[in-house]
Amino acid sequence: MTSIALKSFVGLRQASLEKPHLTSQAKPSSIINPRKLRVIASKSAPKLTNRNLRVAVIGGGPAGGAAADTLAKGGVETYLIERKMDNCKPCGGAIPLCMVGEFDLPLDIIDRRVTRMKMISPSNVAVDIGQTLKPHEYIGMVRREVLDAYLRDRAKASGAEVINGLFLKMDVPRDGVSPYVLHYTGYDGKAGGVGEKRTLEVDAVIGADGANSRVAKGIGAGDYDYAIAFQERIKIPDDKMVYYENLAEMYVGDDVSPDFYGWVFPKSDHVAVGTGTVTHKGDIKKFQLATRNRAKDKILGGKIIRVEAHPIPEHPRPRRLLGRVALVGDAAGYVTKCSGEGIYFAAKSGRMCAEAIIEGSENGKRMVDEGDLRKYLEKWDKTYWPTYKVLDVLQKVFYRSNPAREAFVEMCADEYVQKMTFDSYLYKTVAPGSPLQDLKLAVNTIGSLVRANALRREMDKLSV
Amino acid sequence: MAEQHLKSPLHIDKSKNAKDEVENGIELEHSAPRFTDERWKHGTWDLNMNSLSLAERTTIFSETFSIVPLILALKEARRRKFLELYPEASTNEEPVLFRTSIIPWWAWLSRSHIPEAELLNGFFMAYLVDALTGLDVVGQTGNFICKAGLLVTVIGVMLFRRTQDFENLKRLADEATFYDKQWQASWQDNKSAATGASKQTGKNS
């Protein structure tokens, strides 16, 4: 039976399954129940005299900006260290509707509102999704340099000190009260490049410095599998741009990516065409060419104005927290499978971590300890684990082969699927639908998969 | 079963863009052949049963209830195979509207062969014969638990027919829970966290 249902899945690792790497090995096979953790209540932690709690946020992206803003508002002495204030982070740039409300984003930082998506299968079966969206619902497309700057400026306005500097390393204290000493290169803006080495003493650190996080290295957080996302920004003629007015496309297929998807996302006045992969990073240029080829007619006459690439984490690092240092956003590895969404989760985790620090320190009046920060991990895992798991299952089932992708695109034509997908994406809740519809959906999914695999068996018999 | 694959030759359409064009950085790659078929119209397959072409009529099938849906299935397989080798641009002018659900399920019966289904059929036939002829071999057990045990054994034998199935299922279980383990990793090392302060830098990979 298993031979029909599932061939061996190479999946997201090149070799066979390995246990996640821990730099300092604990008991390898037992999973310790978090409820048995010895949590030192912060109420017994020393009260700070003559000063508030000092926290440094390393990295000024969505995670860092949200964390710094929340900390500053909560009465904590906050430092936000960002290496490049005008950084145009390579990114799809899509944010869900709920982020606008939850983070009070002004509508003018949203370049476009995507209200339709087109899913295109390996055999070019094209399905329009978005009919179930209500008039006020959309996916916001932003430029990262605009969003990041807005969040940083707001943190500054709330009282955080924003430092233009490159974090180098930190000295870890030996006890629970001594400060962390951060070493960074400070750029004064006018210095023009070299900068000067400075230090900063803080009581806690939030690592929001992205996929290549140095803070993560500093706490021995371990590595994660990551995808390479490659993207070309293409300026296409105005008449072609009309088609992408409020539409984004997703291409699936072995030609485009063996384990991810190719995309055409509309930006302010151009489109971003890209693809990604975990297992075949060496072939990324080939996949990009194939993506451009699939969208060829629609981007004809376009001019490439920028080429960019960036790693995307596939799962959380083995260690996200040590002492009074916590990781958030991409540094922690909070990118979903299947869709590769990261911005919202970065901002939300930054905020959640900051809230845990504020609560543990009673608005900056007391020292915090690891137990306080661990509350953020607990809350995070409890709130978003279902979302991450569902997307993982979807990726495993539907991205594994061309027949599966064909079935996936076919399923997307179903209105119930569209409604469930958009509801969970836009509002970040795994909403339970009606059981009858779910059953029908399950039956249809199996039907699609079976049909697609039957076609695959016929294809294998053919030689074209 | 005597079967022959569809013999109609693939039509390769080279009328468009036979030359390289370089346009401001977007190169039109040398145009790959496009998929064509007499029945592939407007992005889907033509179900019209009255006009089987000569090529289609020379194809021989057995055990089919109706030829055309199965022909369509095989043609769609061919189209997909073609596109795997020569991926085409997705255009708005000729969108692909085909859905596999228009091919009825019974069209696939002659083409598929599931060993487990054979076993199931065999088992139920034997059960039926046993009951009808009154031999009542099954009834010998005379006990509900034993009957249940018999069913469980049969199902178990079907699922775990080969040792390889054990491996497959084990791999499947590992696969399904791998992501969970990655998420729980942060909770596993809390014991070493207390001593972790002295093991900070230089321990990364």
XYZ file of C-alpha atoms in Angstrom:
669
model
C 0.000 0.000 0.000
C 2.731 2.372 0.904
C 4.354 1.887 -2.442
C 1.352 3.391 -4.145
C 0.750 6.195 -1.760
C 4.205 7.511 -1.259
C 7.486 6.936 -2.933
C 10.527 7.566 -0.827
C 10.662 11.239 -0.218
C 14.072 12.809 -0.638
C 12.583 15.808 0.982
C 14.503 18.688 2.295
C 17.705 16.934 3.190
C 20.253 15.475 0.812
C 21.283 12.623 3.049
C 19.207 10.381 5.206
C 17.470 11.682 8.265
C 19.749 13.162 10.843
C 18.924 14.327 14.276
C 19.097 18.093 14.645
C 22.608 19.136 15.610
C 23.112 20.374 19.114
C 26.409 21.938 19.842
C 26.394 20.747 23.412
C 24.692 17.406 23.558
C 22.108 16.816 26.203
C 20.383 13.470 26.679
C 19.945 12.579 23.022
C 16.752 10.621 22.867
C 14.487 11.901 25.558
C 12.387 14.923 24.898
C 12.136 16.739 28.189
C 8.671 17.884 28.989
C 8.858 21.676 29.126
C 6.474 21.715 32.023
C 9.090 20.004 34.127
C 11.494 22.884 33.592
C 12.745 24.565 36.659
C 11.592 28.107 36.133
C 13.049 30.660 38.476
C 10.318 33.135 39.133
C 11.377 36.587 38.210
C 9.806 37.979 41.327
C 12.782 36.697 43.235
C 15.179 38.346 40.801
C 16.894 41.451 42.061
C 15.231 44.767 41.696
C 17.307 47.198 39.684
C 18.388 50.287 41.521
C 18.731 53.676 39.881
C 18.194 52.390 36.420
C 15.856 50.479 34.142
C 16.564 47.193 32.456
C 18.837 47.604 29.447
C 18.112 45.471 26.378
C 19.873 45.480 23.039
C 18.093 44.381 19.877
C 20.575 43.326 17.215
C 19.129 43.811 13.737
C 16.701 46.450 12.547
C 14.360 44.487 10.308
C 10.715 43.700 11.081
C 11.644 41.542 14.080
C 14.084 44.052 15.507
C 11.901 47.049 14.871
C 8.840 45.464 16.456
C 10.839 44.239 19.464
C 12.509 47.592 20.043
C 9.213 49.440 19.763
C 7.505 47.191 22.285
C 10.440 47.311 24.690
C 10.735 51.066 24.583
C 7.012 51.484 25.141
C 7.248 49.132 28.096
C 9.774 51.213 29.968
C 12.944 49.350 29.056
C 16.142 51.154 28.086
C 16.349 49.927 24.491
C 19.167 49.924 21.971
C 18.550 48.899 18.367
C 21.702 48.097 16.406
C 21.350 47.962 12.620
C 24.246 47.755 10.187
C 22.648 49.325 7.126
C 19.844 51.803 7.462
C 18.877 51.799 3.813
C 19.142 48.065 3.304
C 16.908 46.687 0.556
C 16.545 43.189 1.896
C 15.870 40.700 -0.920
C 12.388 39.544 -0.147
C 9.064 38.584 -1.669
C 7.575 41.388 0.339
C 4.137 39.953 1.049
C 2.400 40.708 4.322
C -0.932 39.315 5.503
C -3.886 41.552 6.204
C -3.722 40.997 9.962
C -0.255 42.516 10.137
C -1.574 45.893 9.069
C -3.963 45.985 11.991
C -1.788 44.317 14.582
C 1.188 46.560 13.943
C -0.726 49.719 13.056
C 0.922 50.015 9.691
C 0.009 53.061 7.654
C -1.620 52.137 4.383
C 0.821 54.146 2.331
C 3.686 51.752 2.961
C 1.768 49.122 1.040
C 2.689 49.406 -2.619
C 0.091 47.023 -3.922
C -2.852 45.033 -2.703
C -2.864 41.591 -4.205
C -6.385 40.234 -4.391
C -5.885 37.476 -6.929
C -3.353 34.736 -7.280
C -2.746 32.383 -10.119
C -1.402 28.901 -9.456
C 0.196 27.285 -12.470
C 0.902 23.572 -12.563
C 3.758 21.825 -14.348
C 1.523 21.259 -17.365
C 0.396 24.868 -17.238
C -3.029 24.169 -15.801
C -3.787 27.620 -14.452
C -6.142 28.212 -11.560
C -7.313 31.580 -10.331
C -7.682 31.895 -6.618
C -9.098 34.816 -4.726
C -12.757 34.735 -5.659
C -13.650 34.137 -2.044
C -11.898 37.262 -0.811
C -14.067 39.989 0.586
C -13.611 43.516 -0.759
C -11.508 44.645 2.188
C -9.212 41.615 2.143
C -5.856 41.583 0.386
C -2.221 40.535 0.601
C -0.059 43.598 1.013
C 3.075 43.956 -1.102
C 5.710 46.144 0.507
C 9.217 47.253 -0.156
C 11.360 46.045 2.709
C 13.379 49.235 2.871
C 10.152 51.153 3.446
C 8.663 48.768 5.996
C 11.870 48.300 7.960
C 12.550 52.014 8.121
C 9.020 52.708 9.313
C 9.246 50.206 12.170
C 12.676 51.461 13.198
C 11.575 55.076 13.177
C 8.588 54.189 15.279
C 10.827 52.410 17.789
C 12.959 55.512 17.904
C 9.922 57.677 18.505
C 8.923 55.391 21.368
C 12.249 55.997 23.049
C 14.643 53.395 21.663
C 18.161 54.472 20.749
C 18.848 53.428 17.171
C 22.542 52.777 16.540
C 24.015 52.403 13.083
C 26.547 49.702 13.707
C 27.679 46.202 12.858
C 27.471 43.720 15.693
C 30.681 41.743 16.028
C 30.484 39.614 19.146
C 29.370 39.599 22.751
C 30.963 38.676 26.067
C 28.712 36.449 28.063
C 28.487 37.048 31.825
C 29.147 34.266 34.301
C 26.210 34.989 36.556
C 22.667 36.180 36.358
C 23.242 39.856 37.110
C 26.402 40.902 35.296
C 25.829 42.568 31.946
C 26.441 41.254 28.459
C 29.173 43.284 26.761
C 28.456 43.811 23.079
C 31.243 44.659 20.679
C 30.212 46.456 17.545
C 31.572 48.742 14.872
C 29.790 52.057 15.048
C 29.218 54.058 11.885
C 28.545 57.685 12.470
C 27.036 58.338 9.125
C 29.625 60.850 8.108
C 32.572 58.536 8.837
C 32.203 57.020 5.393
C 32.875 53.374 5.790
C 35.370 52.243 8.334
C 33.618 53.027 11.596
C 35.072 52.566 15.028
C 34.950 49.749 17.538
C 32.658 50.354 20.458
C 31.177 48.397 23.307
C 27.795 48.454 24.965
C 26.715 46.879 28.224
C 23.184 45.497 28.421
C 21.260 43.101 30.616
C 19.555 41.116 27.860
C 19.906 40.684 24.123
C 17.370 39.946 21.401
C 18.982 38.508 18.292
C 16.970 39.761 15.325
C 19.832 39.750 12.849
C 18.463 37.454 10.239
C 19.368 34.174 8.608
C 23.122 34.606 9.117
C 22.710 35.710 12.699
C 25.870 36.436 14.641
C 23.957 36.462 17.873
C 22.946 32.882 17.089
C 26.614 31.980 16.688
C 27.345 33.711 19.944
C 25.013 31.428 21.860
C 25.878 28.293 19.956
C 22.374 28.071 18.577
C 23.278 25.514 15.962
C 22.553 25.446 12.272
C 19.447 24.900 10.226
C 18.633 23.734 6.746
C 17.980 26.667 4.533
C 16.672 27.422 1.076
C 18.273 29.786 -1.352
C 15.790 32.256 -2.753
C 16.895 33.896 -5.964
C 15.019 36.810 -7.428
C 15.273 39.180 -10.357
C 13.487 42.499 -10.337
C 12.213 43.116 -13.835
C 10.733 46.296 -15.172
C 8.141 45.292 -17.731
C 6.221 47.485 -20.170
C 3.197 49.289 -18.755
C 0.683 47.295 -20.745
C 2.096 44.086 -19.329
C 2.161 45.595 -15.854
C -1.612 45.994 -16.000
C -1.996 42.232 -15.853
C -0.053 42.200 -12.590
C -1.981 45.122 -11.134
C -3.247 43.101 -8.201
C -2.255 39.615 -9.200
C 0.615 37.387 -8.115
C 1.577 34.128 -9.744
C 2.988 30.905 -8.374
C 4.557 28.381 -10.711
C 5.147 24.822 -9.584
C 7.040 22.119 -11.377
C 10.316 20.231 -11.397
C 11.637 22.661 -13.993
C 11.025 25.625 -11.704
C 12.069 24.086 -8.392
C 12.281 20.555 -6.992
C 11.006 21.566 -3.573
C 9.643 25.071 -3.725
C 7.873 27.309 -6.234
C 8.669 30.036 -8.710
C 6.885 33.333 -8.375
C 6.020 36.560 -10.104
C 5.137 39.157 -7.491
C 4.156 42.700 -8.396
C 6.159 45.393 -6.680
C 5.813 49.154 -6.816
C 6.473 49.635 -10.505
C 8.074 46.382 -11.529
C 7.735 42.681 -10.916
C 9.923 40.314 -8.966
C 10.473 36.990 -10.669
C 12.183 34.370 -8.590
C 12.463 30.841 -7.325
C 14.085 28.912 -4.519
C 15.359 25.521 -3.489
C 16.782 23.678 -0.521
C 18.131 20.527 -2.079
C 19.526 21.725 -5.399
C 21.117 25.048 -4.610
C 23.698 24.621 -7.336
C 20.995 24.619 -10.006
C 19.308 27.815 -8.885
C 20.222 29.724 -12.034
C 18.722 26.960 -14.125
C 15.520 27.115 -12.107
C 15.415 30.861 -12.496
C 15.742 30.533 -16.236
C 12.894 28.050 -16.254
C 10.726 30.387 -14.198
C 11.393 33.221 -16.607
C 10.579 30.874 -19.434
C 7.233 29.918 -17.950
C 6.264 33.533 -17.530
C 7.887 34.482 -20.798
C 4.880 35.885 -22.629
C 3.859 37.990 -19.671
C 7.225 39.580 -19.019
C 8.254 39.983 -22.616
C 10.222 43.106 -23.248
C 11.171 43.458 -19.630
C 14.483 44.725 -18.338
C 16.255 43.218 -15.369
C 17.001 46.010 -12.943
C 18.319 44.028 -10.012
C 19.421 40.521 -9.136
C 19.334 39.367 -5.551
C 19.483 36.222 -3.445
C 19.185 35.338 0.194
C 19.010 32.300 2.429
C 15.666 31.377 3.956
C 15.614 29.155 7.044
C 13.615 25.964 6.803
C 13.096 25.263 10.486
C 14.017 26.729 13.873
C 17.560 26.503 15.123
C 18.158 23.781 17.675
C 18.642 26.410 20.360
C 16.670 29.652 20.286
C 17.464 30.889 23.756
C 20.354 30.847 26.184
C 20.658 32.798 29.374
C 19.282 36.253 28.753
C 19.699 36.061 24.978
C 16.802 35.115 22.733
C 16.485 34.783 18.983
C 13.535 36.005 16.962
C 12.519 36.158 13.309
C 14.772 34.616 10.667
C 17.590 34.368 13.228
C 15.427 31.886 15.105
C 14.274 30.209 11.903
C 10.590 31.168 11.926
C 9.848 30.855 8.239
C 6.936 28.659 7.237
C 7.216 25.740 4.927
C 5.200 25.651 1.741
C 4.765 29.407 1.377
C 8.081 30.592 2.774
C 6.450 33.392 4.724
C 8.618 35.199 7.212
C 7.858 38.892 7.661
C 4.781 38.576 9.840
C 6.323 35.888 12.021
C 9.465 37.917 12.442
C 7.584 40.964 13.643
C 5.278 38.941 15.841
C 8.080 36.996 17.492
C 9.995 40.195 18.108
C 6.967 41.632 19.810
C 6.277 38.469 21.801
C 9.832 38.264 23.066
C 9.787 41.918 24.052
C 6.503 41.415 25.888
C 7.957 38.501 27.815
C 10.906 40.665 28.864
C 8.636 43.492 29.948
C 6.457 41.160 31.950
C 9.392 39.388 33.545
C 11.063 42.629 34.458
C 7.864 44.303 35.619
C 8.218 47.095 33.114
C 11.951 47.298 33.340
C 12.232 47.489 37.101
C 13.734 44.064 37.746
C 16.437 41.923 36.224
C 15.207 39.154 33.948
C 16.467 35.624 33.662
C 16.214 32.736 31.252
C 12.901 31.625 32.687
C 11.269 34.902 31.696
C 12.533 34.646 28.156
C 11.508 31.028 27.955
C 7.925 32.129 28.446
C 8.141 33.772 25.031
C 9.237 30.466 23.488
C 6.430 28.658 25.207
C 3.826 31.123 24.036
C 5.212 31.207 20.529
C 5.307 27.462 20.087
C 1.846 27.054 21.531
C 0.300 29.773 19.355
C 1.875 29.048 16.016
C 2.884 25.407 16.040
C -0.377 24.289 14.345
C 0.184 26.765 11.513
C 3.750 25.631 10.949
C 2.836 21.966 11.135
C -0.032 22.242 8.679
C 2.194 24.022 6.167
C 4.863 21.378 6.681
C 2.376 18.634 5.908
C 1.151 20.495 2.822
C 4.688 20.862 1.583
C 5.476 17.206 2.154
C 2.338 16.058 0.383
C 2.093 18.495 -2.504
C 5.606 19.601 -3.375
C 7.134 16.169 -3.674
C 6.602 15.445 -7.368
C 4.928 16.734 -10.472
C 1.788 14.601 -10.048
C 1.435 15.920 -6.522
C 1.812 19.461 -7.799
C -0.810 18.859 -10.453
C -3.156 17.612 -7.778
C -2.287 20.632 -5.632
C -3.214 23.081 -8.349
C -6.396 21.175 -9.081
C -7.363 21.329 -5.430
C -6.819 25.067 -5.402
C -9.687 25.433 -7.846
C -12.057 24.362 -5.103
C -13.776 27.294 -3.395
C -13.674 25.753 0.047
C -9.916 25.292 -0.279
C -9.512 28.893 -1.342
C -11.543 30.152 1.559
C -9.653 28.041 4.115
C -6.308 28.980 2.605
C -6.931 32.677 2.594
C -8.563 32.753 6.003
C -5.617 31.020 7.566
C -3.085 33.106 5.655
C -4.685 36.491 6.159
C -5.586 36.065 9.807
C -2.977 33.565 10.946
C -5.409 31.174 12.544
C -5.873 27.557 11.599
C -9.611 27.908 11.375
C -11.614 24.699 11.685
C -14.040 24.469 8.804
C -17.189 22.418 8.702
C -16.506 18.682 9.148
C -18.595 17.719 6.168
C -16.691 20.059 3.897
C -13.430 18.810 5.338
C -14.423 15.253 4.561
C -15.366 16.181 1.027
C -12.074 17.998 0.691
C -10.146 14.969 1.909
C -11.926 12.739 -0.592
C -11.295 15.186 -3.432
C -7.652 15.522 -2.466
C -7.156 11.784 -2.538
C -8.999 11.627 -5.842
C -6.779 14.290 -7.369
C -3.626 12.615 -6.106
C -4.738 9.236 -7.394
C -5.626 10.598 -10.823
C -2.402 12.533 -11.077
C -0.402 9.465 -10.144
C -2.333 7.341 -12.613
C -1.390 9.822 -15.321
C 2.192 9.655 -14.109
C 2.229 5.900 -14.543
C 1.017 6.360 -18.116
C 3.655 9.005 -18.677
C 6.347 6.621 -17.541
C 5.256 4.164 -20.213
C 5.597 6.740 -22.937
C 8.606 7.978 -24.746
C 7.986 11.219 -26.508
C -3.996 -7.553 -22.839
C -2.953 -6.411 -26.217
C -2.298 -2.740 -26.120
C -0.566 -0.376 -28.365
C 0.358 3.145 -27.536
C -1.095 5.980 -29.511
C 0.807 6.197 -32.697
C -0.141 9.624 -33.926
C 3.027 11.584 -34.480
C 3.626 14.633 -32.388
C 3.174 17.824 -34.299
C 5.927 20.224 -33.587
C 4.999 23.816 -34.066
C 7.984 25.866 -35.011
C 6.181 28.733 -36.627
C 6.822 31.183 -33.823
C 10.131 32.742 -32.855
C 12.479 30.568 -34.745
C 15.300 33.040 -34.197
C 17.051 34.198 -31.046
C 16.060 37.574 -29.785
C 17.815 39.520 -27.108
C 15.572 42.144 -25.632
C 17.053 44.362 -22.981
C 18.257 41.524 -20.844
C 15.339 39.153 -21.306
C 16.589 36.659 -23.824
C 14.038 34.675 -25.713
C 15.641 31.318 -25.603
C 15.693 29.408 -28.843
C 12.078 28.374 -29.051
C 11.339 24.865 -27.841
C 8.720 22.843 -29.723
C 5.139 23.453 -28.662
C 2.687 20.681 -27.847
C -0.094 20.130 -30.363
C -2.709 17.446 -30.863
C -5.819 17.257 -32.976
C -7.958 17.014 -29.848
C -6.159 19.658 -27.753
C -8.178 22.795 -28.308
C -8.412 25.956 -26.282
C -6.553 24.557 -23.358
C -8.517 21.376 -22.889
C -9.353 18.071 -24.472
C -12.259 17.709 -26.903
C -14.613 15.014 -25.674
C -16.508 14.773 -28.926
C -17.038 11.086 -29.449
C -18.225 11.223 -33.015
C -14.979 11.994 -34.603
C -12.395 9.411 -33.745
C -9.504 9.975 -36.041
C -7.894 7.186 -37.976
C -4.916 7.275 -35.642
C -7.212 6.888 -32.675
C -9.193 4.109 -34.295
C -6.085 2.111 -34.993
C -5.275 2.068 -31.322
C -6.371 -1.150 -29.752
C -7.619 -1.460 -26.188
C -9.294 -4.166 -24.245
C -11.563 -4.126 -21.244
C -12.721 -0.579 -21.712
C -16.254 0.627 -21.324
C -15.691 3.492 -23.658
C -12.676 4.308 -25.683
C -12.654 8.079 -25.806
C -12.116 8.939 -22.109
C -9.233 6.527 -21.987
C -7.781 7.962 -25.169
C -7.986 11.371 -23.535
C -6.232 10.099 -20.442
C -3.398 8.704 -22.492
C -3.171 11.847 -24.569
C -3.033 13.960 -21.419
C -0.234 11.747 -20.133
C 1.564 12.426 -23.364
C 1.017 16.162 -23.097
C 2.389 16.214 -19.571
C 5.393 14.146 -20.575
C 6.040 16.512 -23.446
C 5.879 19.511 -21.170
C 8.264 17.937 -18.703
C 10.838 17.729 -21.447
C 10.016 21.038 -23.105
C 8.374 23.309 -20.543
C 6.241 25.959 -22.172
C 5.368 29.448 -21.140
C 1.983 29.775 -19.540
C 0.013 32.263 -21.611
C -3.175 34.130 -20.993
C -4.238 33.793 -24.602
C -4.476 30.013 -24.418
C -5.018 29.134 -20.789
C -5.040 25.465 -19.885
C -8.471 24.688 -18.540
C -8.265 20.904 -18.380
C -9.190 19.127 -15.157
C -8.460 15.438 -14.669
C -11.869 14.967 -13.121
C -13.497 14.925 -16.558
C -11.940 11.519 -17.114
C -14.277 9.095 -15.348
C -12.778 6.687 -12.837
C -13.781 3.568 -14.667
C -11.638 4.546 -17.622
C -8.614 3.777 -15.504
C -9.631 0.291 -14.506
C -7.964 -1.448 -17.372
C -4.710 0.368 -16.815
C -4.154 -0.046 -13.141
C -3.061 -3.044 -11.201
C -2.932 -3.002 -7.447
C -1.613 -6.184 -5.852
C -3.313 -5.439 -2.580
C -6.671 -5.160 -4.326
C -6.129 -8.627 -5.723
C -5.531 -9.963 -2.256
C -8.604 -8.239 -0.940
C -10.714 -9.653 -3.744
C -9.312 -13.103 -3.096
C -10.048 -12.901 0.558
C -13.611 -11.721 0.153
C -14.335 -14.248 -2.562
C -13.117 -17.012 -0.296
C -15.225 -15.673 2.560
C -18.291 -15.534 0.337
C -17.813 -19.012 -1.040
C -17.259 -20.286 2.441
C -20.483 -18.788 3.667
C -22.543 -19.801 0.660
C -21.438 -23.376 0.412
C -21.928 -23.943 4.082
C -18.473 -25.313 4.605
C -18.183 -22.693 7.282
C -14.455 -22.905 7.713
C -14.553 -19.441 9.122
C -17.364 -20.405 11.438
C -15.134 -23.021 13.025
C -13.625 -20.316 15.097
C -17.044 -19.769 16.631
C -15.900 -16.804 18.518
C -16.051 -13.136 17.760
C -12.557 -12.469 19.013
C -11.106 -15.078 16.745
C -12.993 -13.716 13.783
C -11.655 -10.244 14.581
C -8.205 -11.719 14.946
C -8.549 -13.299 11.526
C -9.455 -9.967 9.959
C -6.596 -8.198 11.728
C -4.172 -10.851 10.537
C -5.376 -10.507 6.970
C -5.074 -6.743 7.048
C -1.700 -7.017 8.732
C -0.462 -9.421 6.102
C -1.658 -7.084 3.373
C 0.034 -4.046 4.848
C 3.242 -5.685 5.866
C 3.626 -8.098 3.000
C 7.234 -7.443 2.576
C 9.902 -6.513 5.075
C 10.409 -3.487 2.947
C 6.975 -2.269 3.958
C 8.151 -2.095 7.552
C 11.028 0.066 6.423
C 8.738 2.265 4.377
C 6.323 2.775 7.201
C 9.099 3.460 9.662
C 10.579 5.993 7.283
C 7.175 7.544 6.838
C 6.735 7.883 10.584
C 10.176 9.437 10.926
C 9.441 11.803 8.086
C 6.160 12.861 9.595
C 7.663 13.676 12.963
C 10.990 15.152 11.878
C 9.704 18.698 11.819
C 8.232 18.229 15.294
C 11.635 17.169 16.598
C 13.282 20.202 15.078
C 10.846 22.456 16.906
C 11.269 20.645 20.200
C 15.047 20.881 20.059
C 14.987 24.164 21.955
C 13.338 22.406 24.864
C 15.704 19.472 24.931
C 18.869 21.146 26.010
C 17.611 23.141 28.948
C 19.732 21.001 31.252
C 22.904 21.984 29.473
C 21.716 25.573 29.415
C 22.675 25.975 33.042
C 26.247 25.021 32.231
C 26.014 26.627 28.846
C 27.263 29.924 30.135
C 30.740 28.514 30.216
C 30.496 26.974 26.777
C 29.567 29.967 24.742
C 31.650 31.042 21.833
C 33.480 28.732 19.522
C 30.947 25.998 19.883
C 29.144 26.691 16.698
C 29.519 24.876 13.422
